[in-house]
Short mmCIF file of C-alpha atoms in Angstrom, two decimals:
data_model
loop_
_atom_site.label_atom_id
_atom_site.label_comp_id
_atom_site.label_asym_id
_atom_site.label_seq_id
_atom_site.Cartn_x
_atom_site.Cartn_y
_atom_site.Cartn_z
CA MET W 1 26.05 -4.76 -21.84
CA ASP W 2 24.72 -1.16 -21.90
CA LYS W 3 25.95 1.64 -19.66
CA ILE W 4 23.21 1.32 -17.05
CA SER W 5 23.66 -2.43 -16.75
CA THR W 6 27.39 -1.91 -16.32
CA VAL W 7 26.82 0.44 -13.39
CA GLU W 8 24.19 -1.83 -11.83
CA GLN W 9 26.50 -4.84 -12.00
CA ALA W 10 29.33 -2.86 -10.42
CA LEU W 11 27.02 -1.71 -7.62
CA HIS W 12 25.87 -5.27 -6.96
CA THR W 13 29.44 -6.41 -6.32
CA ALA W 14 30.73 -3.31 -4.51
CA ALA W 15 31.38 -3.13 -0.77
CA PRO W 16 28.49 -1.41 1.06
CA HIS W 17 30.60 1.64 1.95
CA ALA W 18 31.98 2.02 -1.62
CA LEU W 19 28.75 2.51 -3.60
CA LEU W 20 29.37 6.19 -4.28
CA ASP W 21 32.91 5.44 -5.46
CA VAL W 22 31.48 3.03 -8.05
CA VAL W 23 29.03 5.59 -9.37
CA THR W 24 31.64 8.35 -9.40
CA ALA W 25 34.10 6.23 -11.39
CA ALA W 26 31.42 5.05 -13.83
CA LEU W 27 30.08 8.54 -14.56
CA ALA W 28 33.59 9.93 -14.95
CA GLU W 29 34.41 7.23 -17.48
CA GLN W 30 31.13 7.34 -19.39
CA TYR W 31 30.41 11.09 -19.42
CA GLY W 32 33.49 12.85 -18.11
CA ALA W 33 31.76 13.78 -14.85
CA GLU W 34 33.95 16.21 -12.93
CA GLN W 35 32.32 15.76 -9.53
CA VAL W 36 29.68 13.46 -8.02
CA GLU W 37 28.10 14.26 -4.67
CA LEU W 38 25.51 12.35 -2.65
CA ARG W 39 23.42 14.01 0.02
CA MET W 40 20.96 12.25 2.33
CA VAL W 41 17.98 14.03 3.86
CA ASP W 42 18.36 14.54 7.61
CA TYR W 43 15.91 13.13 10.16
CA GLY W 44 14.27 16.53 10.61
CA MET W 45 13.68 16.89 6.84
CA ARG W 46 15.34 20.32 6.93
CA SER W 47 18.74 19.76 5.33
CA LEU W 48 20.62 17.51 2.93
CA GLN W 49 23.71 16.01 4.56
CA SER W 50 26.78 15.07 2.53
CA VAL W 51 28.00 11.50 2.23
CA ASN W 52 31.72 12.17 1.90
CA PRO W 53 33.42 9.54 -0.31
CA GLU W 54 36.80 10.35 1.18
CA THR W 55 35.99 9.35 4.77
CA ARG W 56 34.01 6.40 6.07
CA GLY W 57 35.15 6.00 9.62
CA GLY W 58 31.88 7.23 11.09
CA GLY W 59 33.58 10.00 13.10
CA PRO W 60 33.38 13.80 13.00
CA GLU W 61 35.41 13.90 9.77
CA THR W 62 32.29 12.79 7.85
CA ARG W 63 31.04 16.37 8.31
CA ASP W 64 33.81 17.91 6.20
CA MET W 65 31.28 18.94 3.57
CA GLU W 66 28.67 21.38 4.86
CA PRO W 67 24.98 20.45 4.68
CA VAL W 68 22.68 22.46 2.44
CA PRO W 69 19.16 23.53 3.44
CA ILE W 70 16.19 22.04 1.64
CA GLN W 71 14.68 25.49 1.41
CA GLY W 72 16.54 27.78 -0.99
CA SER W 73 19.12 25.45 -2.52
CA PRO W 74 19.18 23.77 -5.96
CA GLN W 75 19.55 20.40 -4.26
CA GLY W 76 16.52 21.23 -2.15
CA ARG W 77 14.51 22.22 -5.23
CA ALA W 78 15.23 18.84 -6.79
CA PHE W 79 14.31 17.10 -3.54
CA GLY W 80 11.09 19.05 -3.04
CA SER W 81 9.84 18.99 -6.62
CA GLN W 82 11.04 15.43 -7.25
CA GLU W 83 12.33 16.63 -10.62
CA PRO W 84 15.93 17.04 -11.87
CA CYS W 85 17.33 20.53 -11.39
CA VAL W 86 20.17 21.83 -13.60
CA THR W 87 22.43 24.68 -12.46
CA ARG W 88 25.05 26.50 -14.50
CA HIS W 89 28.49 27.41 -13.26
CA ALA W 90 30.46 30.58 -13.84
CA ARG W 91 32.35 28.55 -16.41
CA GLN W 92 29.54 28.30 -18.99
CA ASP W 93 30.60 24.97 -20.42
CA ALA W 94 29.85 23.08 -17.18
CA VAL W 95 26.58 22.33 -15.37
CA THR W 96 25.52 20.33 -12.33
CA VAL W 97 22.50 18.07 -12.54
CA HIS W 98 20.75 17.51 -9.19
CA LEU W 99 18.70 14.29 -9.20
CA PRO W 100 16.18 13.30 -6.49
CA MET W 101 16.87 9.85 -5.08
CA THR W 102 13.48 8.31 -4.35
CA ILE W 103 12.77 4.59 -4.03
CA ARG W 104 9.13 3.40 -4.01
CA GLY W 105 8.02 6.84 -2.91
CA ASP W 106 10.54 7.14 -0.07
CA ARG W 107 12.65 10.26 -0.57
CA LEU W 108 16.23 9.44 0.44
CA GLY W 109 18.24 12.40 -0.83
CA VAL W 110 19.85 13.97 -3.90
CA LEU W 111 22.65 12.90 -6.24
CA SER W 112 24.51 15.83 -7.85
CA VAL W 113 26.64 15.29 -10.97
CA ARG W 114 28.83 18.00 -12.49
CA LEU W 115 29.22 17.55 -16.25
CA PRO W 116 30.93 19.46 -19.05
CA GLY W 117 28.64 20.81 -21.77
CA GLU W 118 25.13 22.05 -20.97
CA HIS W 119 23.44 20.63 -24.08
CA ASP W 120 24.91 17.15 -23.68
CA ALA W 121 24.16 17.14 -19.96
CA ARG W 122 20.44 17.65 -20.48
CA THR W 123 20.23 14.79 -22.96
CA ARG W 124 21.84 12.51 -20.41
CA ILE W 125 19.34 13.13 -17.62
CA PRO W 126 17.29 9.93 -18.26
CA HIS W 127 20.43 7.80 -17.91
CA LEU W 128 21.55 9.72 -14.83
CA GLN W 129 18.12 9.14 -13.27
CA ALA W 130 18.47 5.40 -13.87
CA VAL W 131 21.91 5.41 -12.25
CA CYS W 132 20.54 7.42 -9.29
CA ALA W 133 17.72 4.90 -8.82
CA ALA W 134 20.15 1.97 -8.93
CA LEU W 135 22.34 3.67 -6.32
CA GLY W 136 19.32 4.31 -4.08
CA ARG W 137 18.21 0.68 -4.19
CA GLU W 138 21.69 -0.51 -3.27
CA ILE W 139 21.88 1.98 -0.39
CA LEU W 140 18.70 0.55 1.12
CA VAL W 141 20.31 -2.90 1.06
CA ALA W 142 23.73 -1.63 2.21
CA GLN W 143 22.26 0.01 5.33
CA ARG W 144 22.01 -3.47 6.84
CA ASP W 145 25.80 -3.76 6.77
CA THR W 146 27.18 -0.24 7.27
CA ASP W 147 26.32 2.84 9.32
CA LEU W 148 27.70 5.22 6.67
CA TYR W 149 24.37 6.30 5.19
CA LEU W 150 22.54 6.46 8.52
CA LEU W 151 25.33 8.60 9.97
CA ALA W 152 25.11 10.94 7.01
CA ARG W 153 21.46 11.68 7.83
CA ARG W 154 22.27 13.16 11.23
CA ALA W 155 22.41 16.91 11.60
CA THR W 156 22.97 16.39 15.33
CA ARG W 157 23.11 13.51 17.76
CA LEU W 158 20.02 11.36 18.29
CA THR W 159 18.88 10.52 21.80
CA LEU W 160 18.85 6.80 22.53
CA ALA W 161 15.04 6.77 22.56
CA ALA W 162 14.97 8.50 19.17
CA GLU W 163 17.55 6.05 17.81
CA MET W 164 15.25 3.20 18.78
CA GLN W 165 12.19 4.85 17.24
CA TRP W 166 13.81 5.71 13.90
CA GLN W 167 15.07 2.15 13.53
CA LEU W 168 11.46 1.02 14.01
CA LEU W 169 9.98 3.31 11.35
CA PRO W 170 9.38 2.13 7.75
CA GLY W 171 10.49 5.40 6.12
CA HIS W 172 9.16 8.92 5.54
CA SER W 173 6.89 8.12 2.60
CA CYS W 174 5.45 5.46 0.34
CA SER W 175 3.51 5.50 -2.92
CA ARG W 176 1.49 3.10 -5.04
CA PRO W 177 -0.93 3.74 -7.93
CA GLU W 178 -3.81 3.65 -5.42
CA PHE W 179 -2.34 5.99 -2.79
CA SER W 180 0.53 8.16 -1.70
CA LEU W 181 1.47 8.88 1.90
CA GLY W 182 4.01 10.80 3.91
CA ALA W 183 4.76 11.01 7.62
CA HIS W 184 6.93 13.00 9.99
CA LEU W 185 7.77 13.15 13.70
CA GLU W 186 8.96 15.99 15.88
CA PRO W 187 11.16 16.56 17.76
CA ALA W 188 12.99 14.43 15.21
CA TYR W 189 16.17 13.99 17.26
CA ALA W 190 14.48 13.45 20.64
CA ILE W 191 11.25 11.51 20.02
CA PHE W 192 10.32 8.70 22.37
CA GLY W 193 6.76 7.29 22.18
CA ASP W 194 5.02 8.16 18.91
CA ASN W 195 5.34 5.86 15.93
CA PHE W 196 3.81 5.02 12.56
CA ASP W 197 4.00 1.88 10.48
CA TRP W 198 2.64 0.65 7.16
CA SER W 199 2.68 -2.34 4.88
CA ALA W 200 1.21 -2.69 1.38
CA SER W 201 0.33 -5.96 -0.33
CA ALA W 202 -1.34 -6.67 -3.66
CA ASP W 203 -4.77 -6.06 -2.14
CA HIS W 204 -4.40 -4.05 1.07
CA LEU W 205 -2.61 -1.21 2.79
CA THR W 206 -2.29 -1.54 6.56
CA LEU W 207 -1.49 1.67 8.43
CA THR W 208 -0.97 2.02 12.18
CA ILE W 209 -0.34 5.10 14.33
CA THR W 210 0.79 4.37 17.88
CA ASN W 211 1.67 6.36 20.99
CA GLY W 212 3.28 4.65 23.96
CA MET W 213 2.65 6.36 27.29
CA GLY W 214 5.51 7.76 29.32
CA GLU W 215 8.78 9.41 28.40
CA GLY W 216 12.28 8.59 27.25
CA ILE W 217 13.53 5.03 27.01
CA GLU W 218 10.50 3.56 28.79
CA ALA W 219 8.12 5.00 26.21
CA SER W 220 10.33 3.81 23.36
CA LEU W 221 10.56 0.28 24.78
CA LEU W 222 6.79 0.16 25.23
CA THR W 223 6.14 1.33 21.67
CA ASN W 224 8.71 -1.14 20.28
CA LEU W 225 6.89 -4.01 21.98
CA ALA W 226 3.49 -2.92 20.66
CA VAL W 227 4.64 -2.26 17.08
CA ASN W 228 6.49 -5.56 16.82
CA ALA W 229 3.49 -7.40 18.27
CA LEU W 230 1.27 -5.77 15.63
CA ARG W 231 3.73 -6.72 12.89
CA ASN W 232 3.96 -10.28 14.18
CA ALA W 233 0.17 -10.64 14.08
CA ARG W 234 -0.09 -9.03 10.64
CA ARG W 235 2.62 -11.24 9.21
CA ALA W 236 0.85 -14.29 10.65
CA GLY W 237 -2.13 -13.40 8.47
CA LEU W 238 -4.43 -12.24 11.28
CA GLY W 239 -7.19 -9.70 10.69
CA LEU W 240 -7.14 -6.16 12.03
CA CYS W 241 -9.10 -6.90 15.22
CA ASP W 242 -6.91 -9.90 16.00
CA GLN W 243 -3.80 -7.80 15.39
CA ALA W 244 -5.02 -5.37 18.05
CA SER W 245 -5.89 -8.22 20.42
CA LEU W 246 -2.48 -9.89 20.09
CA ALA W 247 -0.66 -6.60 20.70
CA ASP W 248 -2.98 -5.90 23.64
CA GLN W 249 -2.08 -9.27 25.17
CA ALA W 250 1.64 -8.76 24.58
CA VAL W 251 1.69 -5.36 26.28
CA TYR W 252 -0.50 -6.50 29.17
CA ALA W 253 1.59 -9.63 29.74
CA HIS W 254 4.70 -7.48 30.21
CA TYR W 255 3.31 -4.41 32.01
CA ARG W 256 0.21 -5.89 33.72
CA GLY W 257 -1.83 -2.77 32.99
CA ALA W 258 0.71 -0.30 34.41
CA SER W 259 1.45 1.04 30.90
CA SER W 260 -0.55 1.10 27.69
CA VAL W 261 -0.25 2.11 24.05
CA SER W 262 -2.78 4.26 22.20
CA ALA W 263 -3.25 3.10 18.64
CA LEU W 264 -5.26 3.71 15.50
CA LEU W 265 -5.22 0.74 13.10
CA LEU W 266 -6.51 0.97 9.52
CA GLN W 267 -6.66 -1.51 6.66
CA PHE W 268 -7.48 -0.17 3.18
CA ASP W 269 -8.88 -2.38 0.43
CA LEU W 270 -6.92 -1.14 -2.58
CA ALA W 271 -9.62 -2.24 -5.04
CA THR W 272 -12.70 -0.73 -3.37
CA GLY W 273 -11.48 1.97 -0.97
CA ASP W 274 -13.25 0.22 1.91
CA VAL W 275 -11.35 0.87 5.17
CA ALA W 276 -11.54 -1.14 8.39
CA VAL W 277 -10.62 0.83 11.52
CA VAL W 278 -9.83 -0.06 15.12
CA ASP W 279 -9.63 3.00 17.37
CA ALA W 280 -7.73 2.03 20.50
CA GLY W 281 -6.71 5.34 21.99
CA SER W 282 -5.68 8.88 21.20
CA PRO W 283 -4.50 9.16 17.53
CA ARG W 284 -7.18 10.85 15.42
CA MET W 285 -8.11 11.33 11.77
CA TRP W 286 -9.26 14.28 9.68
CA ARG W 287 -10.61 14.05 6.15
CA GLN W 288 -10.38 16.63 3.37
CA ARG W 289 -12.97 15.94 0.69
CA GLU W 290 -13.82 18.35 -2.12
CA GLY W 291 -12.29 21.23 -0.18
CA ALA W 292 -14.15 20.59 3.08
CA VAL W 293 -12.24 19.45 6.16
CA GLU W 294 -13.87 17.44 8.93
CA ALA W 295 -12.75 15.44 11.93
CA VAL W 296 -13.78 11.79 11.58
CA ARG W 297 -14.71 10.21 14.90
CA PHE W 298 -14.70 6.49 15.67
CA ASP W 299 -15.93 4.53 18.67
CA ALA W 300 -13.15 4.85 21.22
CA GLN W 301 -11.94 1.49 22.53
CA LEU W 302 -9.40 0.68 25.23
CA PRO W 303 -5.71 1.35 24.56
CA LEU W 304 -3.51 -1.69 24.00
CA GLY W 305 -2.40 -3.38 27.23
CA MET W 306 -4.74 -1.63 29.64
CA PHE W 307 -6.68 -4.79 30.54
CA GLU W 308 -6.31 -8.48 29.82
CA ASP W 309 -8.12 -10.05 26.84
CA THR W 310 -9.75 -6.88 25.50
CA VAL W 311 -12.04 -7.58 22.53
CA TYR W 312 -11.72 -5.09 19.67
CA VAL W 313 -14.37 -4.34 17.04
CA ALA W 314 -13.69 -2.81 13.62
CA GLU W 315 -15.62 0.06 12.11
CA HIS W 316 -15.67 0.82 8.40
CA PHE W 317 -15.74 3.80 6.07
CA THR W 318 -15.09 4.28 2.37
CA ALA W 319 -12.23 6.35 0.97
CA ARG W 320 -13.11 8.07 -2.29
CA PRO W 321 -10.66 9.05 -5.03
CA GLY W 322 -9.46 12.56 -4.25
CA ASP W 323 -9.77 12.16 -0.46
CA ARG W 324 -6.93 13.39 1.70
CA LEU W 325 -6.70 11.77 5.15
CA LEU W 326 -4.60 13.30 7.91
CA PHE W 327 -3.69 11.46 11.10
CA GLY W 328 -2.26 13.14 14.16
CA SER W 329 -1.15 12.23 17.66
CA ASP W 330 -2.33 14.05 20.77
CA GLY W 331 0.91 16.01 20.71
CA VAL W 332 -0.52 17.78 17.65
CA TYR W 333 -4.20 18.36 18.27
CA GLU W 334 -3.87 18.94 22.03
CA ALA W 335 -1.05 21.48 21.70
CA LEU W 336 -2.13 24.79 23.21
CA SER W 337 -1.54 28.32 21.96
CA PRO W 338 -0.45 31.07 24.40
CA SER W 339 -4.15 31.98 24.70
CA GLY W 340 -5.09 28.40 25.62
CA GLU W 341 -6.69 27.41 22.29
CA SER W 342 -6.24 23.77 21.28
CA TYR W 343 -4.53 23.33 17.91
CA GLY W 344 -7.02 20.66 16.92
CA GLU W 345 -10.05 22.90 17.28
CA ARG W 346 -9.57 25.23 14.33
CA ALA W 347 -5.90 25.65 13.51
CA LEU W 348 -5.47 22.10 12.20
CA THR W 349 -8.38 22.60 9.83
CA ARG W 350 -6.75 25.80 8.57
CA ALA W 351 -3.41 24.01 8.21
CA LEU W 352 -5.01 21.34 6.03
CA GLY W 353 -6.57 24.02 3.86
CA ASN W 354 -3.27 25.88 3.56
CA THR W 355 -1.44 22.73 2.43
CA ARG W 356 -4.07 21.40 -0.01
CA LEU W 357 -1.80 21.99 -3.03
CA LEU W 358 1.21 20.25 -1.52
CA PRO W 359 1.91 16.56 -2.20
CA PRO W 360 1.28 14.29 0.80
CA THR W 361 5.02 13.80 1.29
CA GLN W 362 5.34 17.48 2.21
CA VAL W 363 2.13 17.97 4.20
CA PRO W 364 3.26 16.48 7.56
CA GLN W 365 6.29 18.72 7.86
CA ALA W 366 4.26 21.76 6.72
CA VAL W 367 1.59 21.07 9.33
CA LEU W 368 4.21 20.65 12.05
CA HIS W 369 5.84 23.90 10.93
CA GLN W 370 2.51 25.67 11.32
CA LEU W 371 2.11 24.01 14.72
CA ALA W 372 5.44 25.53 15.77
CA GLY W 373 4.11 28.94 14.71
CA PHE W 374 0.91 28.29 16.67
CA ARG W 375 2.94 28.30 19.90
CA PRO W 376 5.99 30.40 18.91
CA GLU W 377 7.47 30.85 22.38
CA SER W 378 6.96 27.30 23.65
CA PRO W 379 8.82 24.22 22.41
CA LEU W 380 6.86 21.01 21.94
CA ASP W 381 6.38 19.29 25.29
CA ASP W 382 5.25 16.03 23.68
CA ASP W 383 5.95 14.00 20.55
CA ALA W 384 4.06 15.33 17.53
CA LEU W 385 3.25 12.91 14.72
CA VAL W 386 1.47 13.64 11.43
CA VAL W 387 0.68 11.17 8.65
CA CYS W 388 -0.95 12.33 5.40
CA LEU W 389 -2.50 9.92 2.89
CA ASP W 390 -3.92 10.83 -0.53
CA TRP W 391 -6.30 8.23 -1.89
CA TYR W 392 -6.48 7.75 -5.66
CA GLY W 393 -8.23 4.38 -5.84
CA ARG W 394 -8.37 2.08 -8.82
CA LYS W 395 -10.23 2.80 -12.03
CA GLU W 396 -12.48 -0.22 -11.57
CA ARG W 397 -14.13 -0.36 -8.16
CA ARG W 398 -16.30 -3.05 -6.75
CA GLY W 399 -18.94 -2.86 -4.03
CA PRO W 400 -18.89 -4.53 -0.59
CA ALA W 401 -18.06 -8.22 -0.53
CA GLN W 402 -20.97 -10.58 -1.07
CA GLY W 403 -23.00 -11.15 2.07
CA GLN W 404 -21.92 -7.88 3.74
CA GLN W 405 -24.59 -5.22 4.12
CA PRO W 406 -23.15 -1.80 4.87
CA LYS W 407 -25.16 0.31 7.31
CA THR W 408 -24.30 3.97 7.12
CA ASP W 409 -24.53 6.46 9.95
CA GLY W 410 -25.14 9.35 7.58
CA GLY W 411 -21.54 10.58 7.72
CA GLY W 412 -19.89 8.04 5.49
CA LEU W 413 -19.07 5.59 8.30
CA TRP W 414 -20.51 2.11 8.40
CA ARG W 415 -20.12 -1.08 10.37
CA ILE W 416 -20.37 -4.73 9.34
CA ARG W 417 -22.90 -6.40 11.64
#
């Protein structure tokens, strides 16, 4: 059994809270590692929080090791670039290798390994990356049984509404050969109504952006009901319009029209780039194509749960390789500057242009950072959600399915009639 298999087998049989101990012992034995440190990215995507192997009680003692900022630290460089970063120590015969821990495009944190001998350390990076990936996969499974890794992500306490929303989210990012996407929410530790969700199969990517009306726990409960109704319909094999209808019925049955959920539902055909869309409320989409940024408008339909038995109709457009799609909640594009200008009018277009060289995993946070600068003296008074998707497509693309005749409106949008 080779070294990687040995570590993987040990991780498989380890207790959920002891995964880092297994990796630390294995790397010490195999390579003489002097120190192994795991840091998880915090909910605000601003710092990397230490998972302390010495303490697992879940109390304040888990903060013995100070967090490091993503900006301006070697761990942060590895996290941001998604490439290993090697730093030397004052003692020239020792280096630390910082390895990004990313599983299926979701950036979890950074594993740092201090090794003797700079030359030997660099030759061992491929093996260390494999060990880091194995640890990351086991952490995703272990989070079902221990709070250790979720606690490590917290730079401060979450509100109850935010706790509910983060447990509902799929992650910060996801990637496949056909696309890459990233998403972020602010205020990260006090969100209540905004949410995003995605699911990728062999043929399709389904993406939903939702915004439950109201504040605090009530908004979070409303959004939880809508998102789980959408998931239930999707997992039952229903089409996009039927997913919206089932969620509409679920929300109306509980709230009788007193509360509703704004939603934007999209289903991407991974082979063709054809996208079905149901616009049921306030989330909006912008498209960056060949350097030009434009807002893409759809026919506005009723939010989920406003009336009983609402019938939803899908529109269609085609995503082209190289397209960047940005989705935002009303807390983004309706935010006002001190002079009364709406962020969505011009500033969002500028923000997309300013971030065109960033990967989609970094765009949402960059846009929200620019939003904070847009209204420097006023904190956000609503949830702000940004999702960025880069579309690569497949090399072989087929046209519309047989029997479907696309009718364009001149702007790239079309509807099946």
